Amino acid sequence: MQNQNVDMKIVLLGSSYVGKTCLVDRFINDRFDSSTQQTVGAAFLTKIINTNDNKLVLGIWDTAGQERFESMSKMYYRKANAAIICYDVTDYDSFKKLQYWVDEVRENEKNCVIYFCGTKIDLLEDESDRTVPMEEIEKYADKMQITLFETSSKLNKNVNNLFLKISHNFIKKKNQKLNSKKMGNKNSTINIKNGKNQPNDEKGICC
Amino acid sequence: MTTLNEQQINENKDSENTSSLGINKDQIQEEKKENENEKQEEEKQEKKKEIEKENINNREIEKENEEQEKGNHENEKEEQEEEKQEEEKKEEKQEEQEKEEEEKEKEKEEEEKEEEEKEKEEEEEEDLSSVQVGEEDLKKKAENFNQQISQFRGRRYQKHEEEGIHDEKWRNHKKHYLVLTQAGKPIYTRYGSDSKLSSFICVPQALVAFVIDLGDEIKCLKADKHNIVFDIRGPIILVCVSKLDESTEQIKKQLKYLHSQIIFFLSIRGTEMLNDRPHLDLRSYLGGTTKFFDSLIHRMNSYDFITDSIKYLKLKPSIREKVASALRETKFKFLRFAILLTDSGIIHLTQTKKKPISTHDLFLLQNFSQDPAFRPNEIWSPLCLPDYNSKAFVHAYLNYIDKKQKICLLLISLDPTGFMDLKTQSEKVVKTLTQDGTLDKISHTLEKTESLSVKSLKIKKLRHFIYKNRENNQCFTMKPALPYTLKSERKRLYTLYKTTRSGLLLDSKIQNKQYSSTSEKEVLIATITDDYELYTVFHPLISKNEAIEGEVQVLNWIKKNEESLFSHNIQFW
């Protein structure tokens, strides 16, 4: 298990108490611990998933959300393939912080694909409980071309889906790159076309 | 035998010193006469205990031990407990009264001071009076705020979270720790929530500020049983209110460690932020670390902390050598320390020759690494080792390589991006240790030694001992015998060790010292030489010669097993 090389590096970011550790715990161990304590430093976890006929080893960084670590978070999202930026759907402040993280990651890691994850949707008895308006976050996600997920670690809603989608997109992107490289080797003139096509294809995936 | 002679000579030499520290021989004899009346009763108890001892021989695990003891002692214990409870009630009442008196005194003091301050500065007066008027409102607000925080920010996992200054429970705690900024913002409180203590936190701040205005620095305040010790370190004020029989010096040492714990997470630069922005709330930077402060305070009642040393685990030299070679093989340019440790002690430490790790830093690292939340995963965290370099961060890689016995590999590196490198190094170590079965052997030995009690030495009337090797600052101790298996008795023993040690170390001119003290509950013999410190505790009805003989036996046993008890050659890369 431990000797596996990590194929894809995913980092979880977001302010304190949004539920990053719970999200990872649900995905890796399929459990929910309501007494989870604040993370100190960062934990590194691995999980092997099977997509189609590919085996993919995910290396997931569960980081601490406190301000103390903000300046040091760079070392966690360095060379990450994907970043899941979490916010609490019942906490507007955590949504504000979202924008800070987007800028931070976009600036430092251009190749990192960003995903938004609204957590704790089990706390929403009806839509009025939302302190982060759906429109606002959707608008922002559209503007930034970022895919938005909403999850509940407690009820195991959408958690697996989130990680599977991320790894699926990663494989797709990787294959595209491989293809474009092959194409590029075959005929250099098509190269320009491919270059034009690529961003269009990726819009769906975002970034 | 030479050691014995030396000791006796030293004893004679130091008789003047010891008399000042402890009890004269005459006094001991007098006490013994007094004790003789009690002897008869105690002898009965002894007989009972001897019968029990036969039973006890079969019991190895402490838990079972205690349970069965409970079974045998039930009646006695109930009686004792009743007595204790009654005593405690009496004490509580007394304490309440004392506290009320103290408070009145304090209030008076404050009033006086406030008056003085009023005379000095009119502006401040307005502020203070407004604070007093709005105190109740503030409390309500604070409570609301606290609720909000607990709703939105999750709970702070502390037993005494809900206590406030008006709660009986909060007042009855024997020892309070309080860390705050010069601006009066709380950083850490051991008991109670910050918001509920907000009105109280102003008091130490005002005291400190008042004395600073006089051009002096407040060090400690004694109010009846309470010893209130202040430690002002830059922008941070640390306060301890202790009801225990501890000296100011001992408490200062504890406060120093608490300060180091802040540095550990923020580095000295982090605390210097307070110089520029005095109203900064450090708690937002220290979020989630409260449990480390709690556990540090808990660890202050450990034999290694008391003797300023590191506790190594008892292991066969061959096993330790294998661990050493495995750790020495870890190769990474920025790696500085590689430590294999468990909750109860260190298995091995490899470090660079340039700058060895201090006992102080190692203690903080051990406290940090033992957090249960770290166990399931690999951890990578920046932290600051105050003695190593208080201005910069190092990066710690943590991996529990044996989850059952909680054996943890800790690698400290200077490179913030070195996680993957250290991960491969760690895998290498795990591979070498599991391949030849060393890891299994270690966990097997740990299982055995965990329950190793002083009884296994079969030294008559010996109840406990601590041995500190002064050469390499390592200590060794074993599980205590009755009655120190009880928590309350153990706490008393810690205090006894602390006071004895600090008393003995006061005069550093005399190198060899021997000291004995006799009380109703135990006989303690302490020896300090250039090479070692040894503290032995015996049954109260032991004769002095017997006790000294017992001490020599302990010493001989340690000499015999020295190789497995201590790691003599600390490994360097």
CSV table of N, CA, C and O in Angstrom, one decimal, chain B residues 38-145:
chain,number,residue,atom,x,y,z
B,38,GLU,N,1.3,4.2,66.6
B,38,GLU,CA,0.6,4.0,65.4
B,38,GLU,C,1.0,2.6,64.8
B,38,GLU,O,0.3,2.0,64.0
B,39,LYS,N,2.2,2.3,65.2
B,39,LYS,CA,2.8,1.1,64.6
B,39,LYS,C,1.9,-0.1,64.6
B,39,LYS,O,1.7,-0.9,63.7
B,40,GLN,N,1.3,-0.3,65.9
B,40,GLN,CA,0.5,-1.5,66.1
B,40,GLN,C,-0.6,-1.6,65.0
B,40,GLN,O,-0.8,-2.6,64.4
B,41,GLU,N,-1.2,-0.5,64.8
B,41,GLU,CA,-2.3,-0.5,63.9
B,41,GLU,C,-1.7,-0.8,62.5
B,41,GLU,O,-2.3,-1.6,61.7
B,42,GLU,N,-0.6,-0.1,62.2
B,42,GLU,CA,-0.1,-0.2,60.9
B,42,GLU,C,0.4,-1.6,60.6
B,42,GLU,O,0.4,-2.1,59.5
B,43,GLU,N,1.0,-2.2,61.7
B,43,GLU,CA,1.4,-3.6,61.5
B,43,GLU,C,0.3,-4.5,61.1
B,43,GLU,O,0.5,-5.4,60.3
B,44,LYS,N,-0.8,-4.3,61.7
B,44,LYS,CA,-2.0,-5.1,61.3
B,44,LYS,C,-2.2,-4.9,59.8
B,44,LYS,O,-2.4,-5.9,59.1
B,45,GLN,N,-2.2,-3.7,59.4
B,45,GLN,CA,-2.4,-3.4,58.0
B,45,GLN,C,-1.4,-4.1,57.1
B,45,GLN,O,-1.6,-4.6,56.1
B,46,GLU,N,-0.1,-4.0,57.7
B,46,GLU,CA,1.0,-4.7,57.0
B,46,GLU,C,0.7,-6.1,56.7
B,46,GLU,O,0.9,-6.7,55.7
B,47,LYS,N,0.2,-6.8,57.8
B,47,LYS,CA,0.0,-8.2,57.7
B,47,LYS,C,-1.0,-8.4,56.6
B,47,LYS,O,-0.9,-9.3,55.7
B,48,LYS,N,-2.0,-7.6,56.6
B,48,LYS,CA,-3.0,-7.8,55.5
B,48,LYS,C,-2.4,-7.6,54.2
B,48,LYS,O,-2.6,-8.4,53.2
B,49,LYS,N,-1.5,-6.6,54.1
B,49,LYS,CA,-0.9,-6.3,52.8
B,49,LYS,C,0.0,-7.5,52.4
B,49,LYS,O,0.1,-7.8,51.2
B,50,GLU,N,0.7,-8.1,53.4
B,50,GLU,CA,1.5,-9.2,53.0
B,50,GLU,C,0.7,-10.4,52.4
B,50,GLU,O,1.1,-11.0,51.5
B,51,ILE,N,-0.5,-10.6,53.0
B,51,ILE,CA,-1.3,-11.6,52.5
B,51,ILE,C,-1.7,-11.2,51.1
B,51,ILE,O,-1.7,-12.1,50.2
B,52,GLU,N,-2.0,-10.0,50.9
B,52,GLU,CA,-2.4,-9.5,49.6
B,52,GLU,C,-1.2,-9.7,48.6
B,52,GLU,O,-1.4,-10.1,47.5
B,53,LYS,N,0.0,-9.4,49.1
B,53,LYS,CA,1.1,-9.5,48.2
B,53,LYS,C,1.2,-10.8,47.5
B,53,LYS,O,1.6,-10.9,46.4
B,54,GLU,N,0.9,-11.9,48.3
B,54,GLU,CA,0.9,-13.2,47.7
B,54,GLU,C,0.0,-13.3,46.5
B,54,GLU,O,0.3,-13.9,45.5
B,55,ASN,N,-1.2,-12.7,46.8
B,55,ASN,CA,-2.1,-12.7,45.7
B,55,ASN,C,-1.6,-11.8,44.5
B,55,ASN,O,-1.8,-12.2,43.4
B,56,ILE,N,-1.0,-10.7,44.9
B,56,ILE,CA,-0.6,-9.7,43.9
B,56,ILE,C,0.4,-10.3,42.9
B,56,ILE,O,0.5,-9.9,41.8
B,57,ASN,N,1.3,-11.2,43.4
B,57,ASN,CA,2.3,-11.8,42.6
B,57,ASN,C,1.8,-12.2,41.2
B,57,ASN,O,2.6,-12.0,40.2
B,58,ASN,N,0.6,-12.7,41.2
B,58,ASN,CA,0.1,-13.2,39.9
B,58,ASN,C,-0.3,-12.0,39.0
B,58,ASN,O,-0.5,-12.2,37.8
B,59,ARG,N,-0.5,-10.9,39.6
B,59,ARG,CA,-1.1,-9.8,38.7
B,59,ARG,C,-0.1,-9.0,38.1
B,59,ARG,O,0.8,-8.5,38.8
B,60,GLU,N,-0.2,-8.9,36.9
B,60,GLU,CA,0.9,-8.1,36.2
B,60,GLU,C,0.3,-6.8,35.7
B,60,GLU,O,0.9,-5.7,35.7
B,61,ILE,N,-0.9,-6.8,35.2
B,61,ILE,CA,-1.4,-5.6,34.6
B,61,ILE,C,-2.0,-4.7,35.7
B,61,ILE,O,-2.7,-5.2,36.6
B,62,GLU,N,-1.7,-3.5,35.6
B,62,GLU,CA,-2.0,-2.5,36.6
B,62,GLU,C,-3.5,-2.4,36.8
B,62,GLU,O,-4.0,-2.4,37.9
B,63,LYS,N,-4.2,-2.4,35.7
B,63,LYS,CA,-5.6,-2.2,35.8
B,63,LYS,C,-6.3,-3.3,36.7
B,63,LYS,O,-7.0,-3.1,37.6
B,64,GLU,N,-5.9,-4.6,36.3
B,64,GLU,CA,-6.4,-5.7,37.1
B,64,GLU,C,-6.0,-5.5,38.6
B,64,GLU,O,-6.8,-5.7,39.5
B,65,ASN,N,-4.7,-5.1,38.7
B,65,ASN,CA,-4.2,-4.8,40.0
B,65,ASN,C,-5.1,-4.0,40.8
B,65,ASN,O,-5.6,-4.3,41.9
B,66,GLU,N,-5.4,-2.9,40.2
B,66,GLU,CA,-6.2,-1.9,41.0
B,66,GLU,C,-7.6,-2.4,41.3
B,66,GLU,O,-8.2,-2.2,42.3
B,67,GLU,N,-8.1,-3.1,40.3
B,67,GLU,CA,-9.5,-3.6,40.5
B,67,GLU,C,-9.5,-4.6,41.6
B,67,GLU,O,-10.4,-4.5,42.5
B,68,GLN,N,-8.5,-5.5,41.6
B,68,GLN,CA,-8.5,-6.5,42.7
B,68,GLN,C,-8.2,-5.8,44.0
B,68,GLN,O,-8.8,-6.2,45.1
B,69,GLU,N,-7.4,-4.9,44.0
B,69,GLU,CA,-7.1,-4.1,45.2
B,69,GLU,C,-8.4,-3.6,45.8
B,69,GLU,O,-8.7,-3.6,47.0
B,70,LYS,N,-9.1,-3.0,44.8
B,70,LYS,CA,-10.4,-2.5,45.2
B,70,LYS,C,-11.2,-3.5,46.0
B,70,LYS,O,-11.9,-3.3,47.0
B,71,GLY,N,-11.2,-4.8,45.3
B,71,GLY,CA,-12.0,-5.8,45.9
B,71,GLY,C,-11.5,-6.1,47.4
B,71,GLY,O,-12.3,-6.2,48.3
B,72,ASN,N,-10.2,-6.2,47.6
B,72,ASN,CA,-9.7,-6.5,48.9
B,72,ASN,C,-9.9,-5.3,49.9
B,72,ASN,O,-10.2,-5.5,51.0
B,73,HIS,N,-9.7,-4.2,49.3
B,73,HIS,CA,-9.7,-3.0,50.2
B,73,HIS,C,-11.0,-2.4,50.4
B,73,HIS,O,-11.1,-1.4,51.1
B,74,GLU,N,-12.0,-3.0,49.7
B,74,GLU,CA,-13.3,-2.2,49.5
B,74,GLU,C,-13.7,-1.5,50.8
B,74,GLU,O,-13.9,-0.3,50.9
B,75,ASN,N,-13.8,-2.4,51.9
B,75,ASN,CA,-14.3,-1.8,53.1
B,75,ASN,C,-13.4,-0.7,53.6
B,75,ASN,O,-13.8,0.4,54.0
B,76,GLU,N,-12.1,-1.0,53.6
B,76,GLU,CA,-11.1,0.0,54.1
B,76,GLU,C,-11.3,1.3,53.3
B,76,GLU,O,-11.3,2.3,53.8
B,77,LYS,N,-11.3,1.0,52.0
B,77,LYS,CA,-11.3,2.2,51.1
B,77,LYS,C,-12.6,3.0,51.3
B,77,LYS,O,-12.5,4.3,51.4
B,78,GLU,N,-13.7,2.3,51.5
B,78,GLU,CA,-14.9,3.1,51.7
B,78,GLU,C,-14.8,4.0,52.9
B,78,GLU,O,-15.1,5.2,52.9
B,79,GLU,N,-14.2,3.3,54.0
B,79,GLU,CA,-14.1,4.1,55.2
B,79,GLU,C,-13.2,5.3,54.9
B,79,GLU,O,-13.5,6.5,55.2
B,80,GLN,N,-12.0,5.0,54.2
B,80,GLN,CA,-11.1,6.0,53.9
B,80,GLN,C,-11.7,7.1,53.1
B,80,GLN,O,-11.5,8.3,53.4
B,81,GLU,N,-12.4,6.7,52.1
B,81,GLU,CA,-13.0,7.6,51.2
B,81,GLU,C,-14.0,8.5,52.0
B,81,GLU,O,-14.0,9.7,51.7
B,82,GLU,N,-14.8,7.9,52.9
B,82,GLU,CA,-15.7,8.7,53.6
B,82,GLU,C,-15.0,9.8,54.4
B,82,GLU,O,-15.3,10.9,54.4
B,83,GLU,N,-13.9,9.2,55.0
B,83,GLU,CA,-13.1,10.2,55.8
B,83,GLU,C,-12.6,11.3,54.9
B,83,GLU,O,-12.7,12.5,55.2
B,84,LYS,N,-12.1,10.8,53.8
B,84,LYS,CA,-11.5,11.8,52.8
B,84,LYS,C,-12.5,12.8,52.4
B,84,LYS,O,-12.3,14.0,52.4
B,85,GLN,N,-13.7,12.3,52.1
B,85,GLN,CA,-14.8,13.2,51.6
B,85,GLN,C,-15.1,14.2,52.7
B,85,GLN,O,-15.2,15.4,52.4
B,86,GLU,N,-15.2,13.7,54.0
B,86,GLU,CA,-15.4,14.6,55.0
B,86,GLU,C,-14.4,15.7,55.1
B,86,GLU,O,-14.6,16.9,55.2
B,87,GLU,N,-13.1,15.2,55.1
B,87,GLU,CA,-12.0,16.1,55.1
B,87,GLU,C,-12.1,17.1,54.0
B,87,GLU,O,-11.9,18.3,54.2
B,88,GLU,N,-12.4,16.6,52.8
B,88,GLU,CA,-12.4,17.4,51.7
B,88,GLU,C,-13.5,18.5,51.8
B,88,GLU,O,-13.3,19.7,51.5
B,89,LYS,N,-14.7,18.0,52.4
B,89,LYS,CA,-15.7,19.0,52.6
B,89,LYS,C,-15.3,20.1,53.5
B,89,LYS,O,-15.5,21.3,53.2
B,90,LYS,N,-14.6,19.7,54.6
B,90,LYS,CA,-14.1,20.7,55.5
B,90,LYS,C,-13.2,21.6,54.8
B,90,LYS,O,-13.3,22.8,54.9
B,91,GLU,N,-12.2,21.0,54.1
B,91,GLU,CA,-11.3,21.8,53.3
B,91,GLU,C,-12.0,22.8,52.4
B,91,GLU,O,-11.6,23.9,52.3
B,92,GLU,N,-13.0,22.2,51.7
B,92,GLU,CA,-13.7,23.1,50.7
B,92,GLU,C,-14.2,24.3,51.4
B,92,GLU,O,-14.1,25.4,51.0
B,93,LYS,N,-14.9,24.0,52.6
B,93,LYS,CA,-15.5,25.1,53.3
B,93,LYS,C,-14.4,26.1,53.7
B,93,LYS,O,-14.6,27.3,53.5
B,94,GLN,N,-13.3,25.6,54.2
B,94,GLN,CA,-12.2,26.5,54.6
B,94,GLN,C,-11.8,27.3,53.4
B,94,GLN,O,-11.6,28.5,53.4
B,95,GLU,N,-11.6,26.5,52.3
B,95,GLU,CA,-11.1,27.2,51.1
B,95,GLU,C,-12.1,28.3,50.6
B,95,GLU,O,-11.7,29.3,50.2
B,96,GLU,N,-13.4,27.9,50.7
B,96,GLU,CA,-14.3,28.9,50.3
B,96,GLU,C,-14.2,30.2,51.1
B,96,GLU,O,-14.1,31.3,50.6
B,97,GLN,N,-14.1,29.9,52.4
B,97,GLN,CA,-13.9,31.1,53.3
B,97,GLN,C,-12.7,31.9,52.9
B,97,GLN,O,-12.7,33.1,52.8
B,98,GLU,N,-11.6,31.1,52.7
B,98,GLU,CA,-10.4,31.7,52.4
B,98,GLU,C,-10.5,32.5,51.1
B,98,GLU,O,-10.0,33.6,51.0
B,99,LYS,N,-11.1,31.9,50.2
B,99,LYS,CA,-11.3,32.5,48.9
B,99,LYS,C,-12.0,33.8,49.0
B,99,LYS,O,-11.6,34.8,48.4
B,100,GLU,N,-13.1,33.7,49.8
B,100,GLU,CA,-13.9,34.9,49.9
B,100,GLU,C,-13.1,36.0,50.5
B,100,GLU,O,-13.1,37.2,50.1
B,101,GLU,N,-12.3,35.6,51.5
B,101,GLU,CA,-11.4,36.6,52.2
B,101,GLU,C,-10.4,37.2,51.2
B,101,GLU,O,-10.2,38.4,51.1
B,102,GLU,N,-9.9,36.2,50.4
B,102,GLU,CA,-8.9,36.6,49.4
B,102,GLU,C,-9.5,37.6,48.4
B,102,GLU,O,-8.9,38.6,48.1
B,103,GLU,N,-10.7,37.2,48.0
B,103,GLU,CA,-11.3,38.1,47.0
B,103,GLU,C,-11.5,39.5,47.6
B,103,GLU,O,-11.3,40.5,46.9
B,104,LYS,N,-12.0,39.4,48.8
B,104,LYS,CA,-12.2,40.8,49.5
B,104,LYS,C,-10.9,41.5,49.5
B,104,LYS,O,-10.8,42.7,49.1
B,105,GLU,N,-9.8,40.8,49.9
B,105,GLU,CA,-8.5,41.4,49.9
B,105,GLU,C,-8.1,42.0,48.5
B,105,GLU,O,-7.7,43.1,48.4
B,106,LYS,N,-8.4,41.1,47.6
B,106,LYS,CA,-8.0,41.5,46.2
B,106,LYS,C,-8.8,42.7,45.8
B,106,LYS,O,-8.2,43.6,45.2
B,107,GLU,N,-10.1,42.6,46.1
B,107,GLU,CA,-10.9,43.7,45.7
B,107,GLU,C,-10.4,45.0,46.3
B,107,GLU,O,-10.4,46.1,45.7
B,108,LYS,N,-10.1,44.8,47.6
B,108,LYS,CA,-9.6,46.0,48.3
B,108,LYS,C,-8.3,46.5,47.6
B,108,LYS,O,-8.2,47.7,47.3
B,109,GLU,N,-7.4,45.5,47.3
B,109,GLU,CA,-6.2,45.9,46.6
B,109,GLU,C,-6.5,46.7,45.4
B,109,GLU,O,-5.9,47.7,45.1
B,110,GLU,N,-7.4,46.0,44.6
B,110,GLU,CA,-7.7,46.6,43.3
B,110,GLU,C,-8.3,48.0,43.5
B,110,GLU,O,-7.9,49.0,42.8
B,111,GLU,N,-9.2,48.1,44.5
B,111,GLU,CA,-9.8,49.4,44.7
B,111,GLU,C,-8.7,50.5,45.0
B,111,GLU,O,-8.7,51.6,44.5
B,112,GLU,N,-7.8,50.0,45.9
B,112,GLU,CA,-6.8,50.9,46.3
B,112,GLU,C,-6.0,51.4,45.1
B,112,GLU,O,-5.7,52.5,44.8
B,113,LYS,N,-5.7,50.3,44.3
B,113,LYS,CA,-4.9,50.6,43.1
B,113,LYS,C,-5.6,51.5,42.1
B,113,LYS,O,-5.0,52.4,41.6
B,114,GLU,N,-6.9,51.2,42.0
B,114,GLU,CA,-7.7,52.0,41.1
B,114,GLU,C,-7.7,53.4,41.5
B,114,GLU,O,-7.6,54.4,40.7
B,115,GLU,N,-7.8,53.6,42.8
B,115,GLU,CA,-7.8,54.9,43.4
B,115,GLU,C,-6.5,55.6,43.0
B,115,GLU,O,-6.5,56.8,42.5
B,116,GLU,N,-5.5,54.9,43.2
B,116,GLU,CA,-4.2,55.5,42.9
B,116,GLU,C,-4.1,55.8,41.5
B,116,GLU,O,-3.6,56.9,41.1
B,117,GLU,N,-4.6,54.9,40.7
B,117,GLU,CA,-4.5,55.2,39.2
B,117,GLU,C,-5.4,56.4,38.9
B,117,GLU,O,-5.0,57.2,38.0
B,118,LYS,N,-6.5,56.4,39.6
B,118,LYS,CA,-7.4,57.6,39.3
B,118,LYS,C,-6.7,58.9,39.5
B,118,LYS,O,-6.8,59.8,38.7
B,119,GLU,N,-6.0,58.9,40.6
B,119,GLU,CA,-5.2,60.1,40.9
B,119,GLU,C,-4.2,60.4,39.8
B,119,GLU,O,-4.0,61.5,39.4
B,120,LYS,N,-3.7,59.3,39.3
B,120,LYS,CA,-2.7,59.5,38.2
B,120,LYS,C,-3.3,60.0,36.9
B,120,LYS,O,-2.9,60.9,36.3
B,121,GLU,N,-4.2,59.2,36.5
B,121,GLU,CA,-4.7,59.4,35.1
B,121,GLU,C,-6.3,59.5,35.2
B,121,GLU,O,-6.9,58.5,35.5
B,122,GLU,N,-6.8,60.6,34.8
B,122,GLU,CA,-8.2,60.7,34.8
B,122,GLU,C,-8.9,60.0,33.7
B,122,GLU,O,-10.0,59.5,33.8
B,123,GLU,N,-8.2,60.0,32.6
B,123,GLU,CA,-8.8,59.3,31.4
B,123,GLU,C,-9.1,57.8,31.7
B,123,GLU,O,-10.2,57.3,31.4
B,124,GLU,N,-8.1,57.2,32.3
B,124,GLU,CA,-8.2,55.8,32.6
B,124,GLU,C,-9.4,55.5,33.5
B,124,GLU,O,-10.1,54.5,33.4
B,125,GLU,N,-9.6,56.5,34.4
B,125,GLU,CA,-10.7,56.3,35.4
B,125,GLU,C,-12.0,56.1,34.7
B,125,GLU,O,-12.8,55.2,35.0
B,126,GLU,N,-12.2,57.0,33.7
B,126,GLU,CA,-13.5,56.9,33.0
B,126,GLU,C,-13.6,55.5,32.3
B,126,GLU,O,-14.7,54.9,32.5
B,127,ASP,N,-12.6,55.0,31.7
B,127,ASP,CA,-12.6,53.7,31.1
B,127,ASP,C,-13.0,52.7,32.1
B,127,ASP,O,-13.9,51.8,31.9
B,128,LEU,N,-12.3,52.7,33.2
B,128,LEU,CA,-12.5,51.6,34.2
B,128,LEU,C,-13.9,51.6,34.7
B,128,LEU,O,-14.5,50.6,34.9
B,129,SER,N,-14.4,52.8,35.0
B,129,SER,CA,-15.8,52.9,35.6
B,129,SER,C,-16.8,52.4,34.6
B,129,SER,O,-17.7,51.7,34.9
B,130,SER,N,-16.5,52.7,33.3
B,130,SER,CA,-17.5,52.3,32.3
B,130,SER,C,-17.4,50.8,32.2
B,130,SER,O,-18.5,50.1,32.0
B,131,VAL,N,-16.2,50.2,32.4
B,131,VAL,CA,-16.1,48.8,32.3
B,131,VAL,C,-16.9,48.1,33.5
B,131,VAL,O,-17.7,47.2,33.3
B,132,GLN,N,-16.8,48.7,34.7
B,132,GLN,CA,-17.5,48.2,35.8
B,132,GLN,C,-19.0,48.2,35.6
B,132,GLN,O,-19.7,47.3,35.9
B,133,VAL,N,-19.5,49.4,35.1
B,133,VAL,CA,-20.9,49.5,34.9
B,133,VAL,C,-21.4,48.5,33.9
B,133,VAL,O,-22.4,47.8,34.1
B,134,GLY,N,-20.7,48.4,32.8
B,134,GLY,CA,-21.2,47.6,31.7
B,134,GLY,C,-20.8,46.1,31.8
B,134,GLY,O,-21.0,45.3,30.9
B,135,GLU,N,-20.4,45.7,33.0
B,135,GLU,CA,-19.8,44.3,33.2
B,135,GLU,C,-20.9,43.3,32.9
B,135,GLU,O,-20.7,42.3,32.2
B,136,GLU,N,-22.1,43.5,33.5
B,136,GLU,CA,-23.1,42.5,33.3
B,136,GLU,C,-23.6,42.4,31.8
B,136,GLU,O,-23.7,41.3,31.3
B,137,ASP,N,-23.7,43.6,31.2
B,137,ASP,CA,-24.1,43.6,29.8
B,137,ASP,C,-23.0,42.8,29.0
B,137,ASP,O,-23.3,42.0,28.1
B,138,LEU,N,-21.8,43.1,29.4
B,138,LEU,CA,-20.7,42.5,28.7
B,138,LEU,C,-20.7,41.0,28.8
B,138,LEU,O,-20.5,40.2,27.8
B,139,LYS,N,-21.0,40.5,30.0
B,139,LYS,CA,-21.1,39.1,30.3
B,139,LYS,C,-22.1,38.5,29.4
B,139,LYS,O,-21.9,37.4,28.8
B,140,LYS,N,-23.3,39.1,29.3
B,140,LYS,CA,-24.4,38.6,28.4
B,140,LYS,C,-23.9,38.5,27.0
B,140,LYS,O,-24.0,37.5,26.3
B,141,LYS,N,-23.3,39.6,26.6
B,141,LYS,CA,-22.8,39.6,25.2
B,141,LYS,C,-21.7,38.5,25.0
B,141,LYS,O,-21.8,37.8,24.0
B,142,ALA,N,-20.9,38.4,26.0
B,142,ALA,CA,-19.8,37.4,25.9
B,142,ALA,C,-20.4,36.0,25.8
B,142,ALA,O,-20.0,35.2,25.0
B,143,GLU,N,-21.5,35.8,26.5
B,143,GLU,CA,-22.1,34.4,26.5
B,143,GLU,C,-22.7,34.2,25.1
B,143,GLU,O,-22.6,33.1,24.6
B,144,ASN,N,-23.4,35.2,24.6
B,144,ASN,CA,-24.0,35.1,23.3
B,144,ASN,C,-22.9,34.8,22.3
B,144,ASN,O,-23.0,33.9,21.4
B,145,PHE,N,-21.8,35.5,22.4
B,145,PHE,CA,-20.7,35.4,21.5
B,145,PHE,C,-20.1,34.0,21.6
B,145,PHE,O,-19.9,33.3,20.5
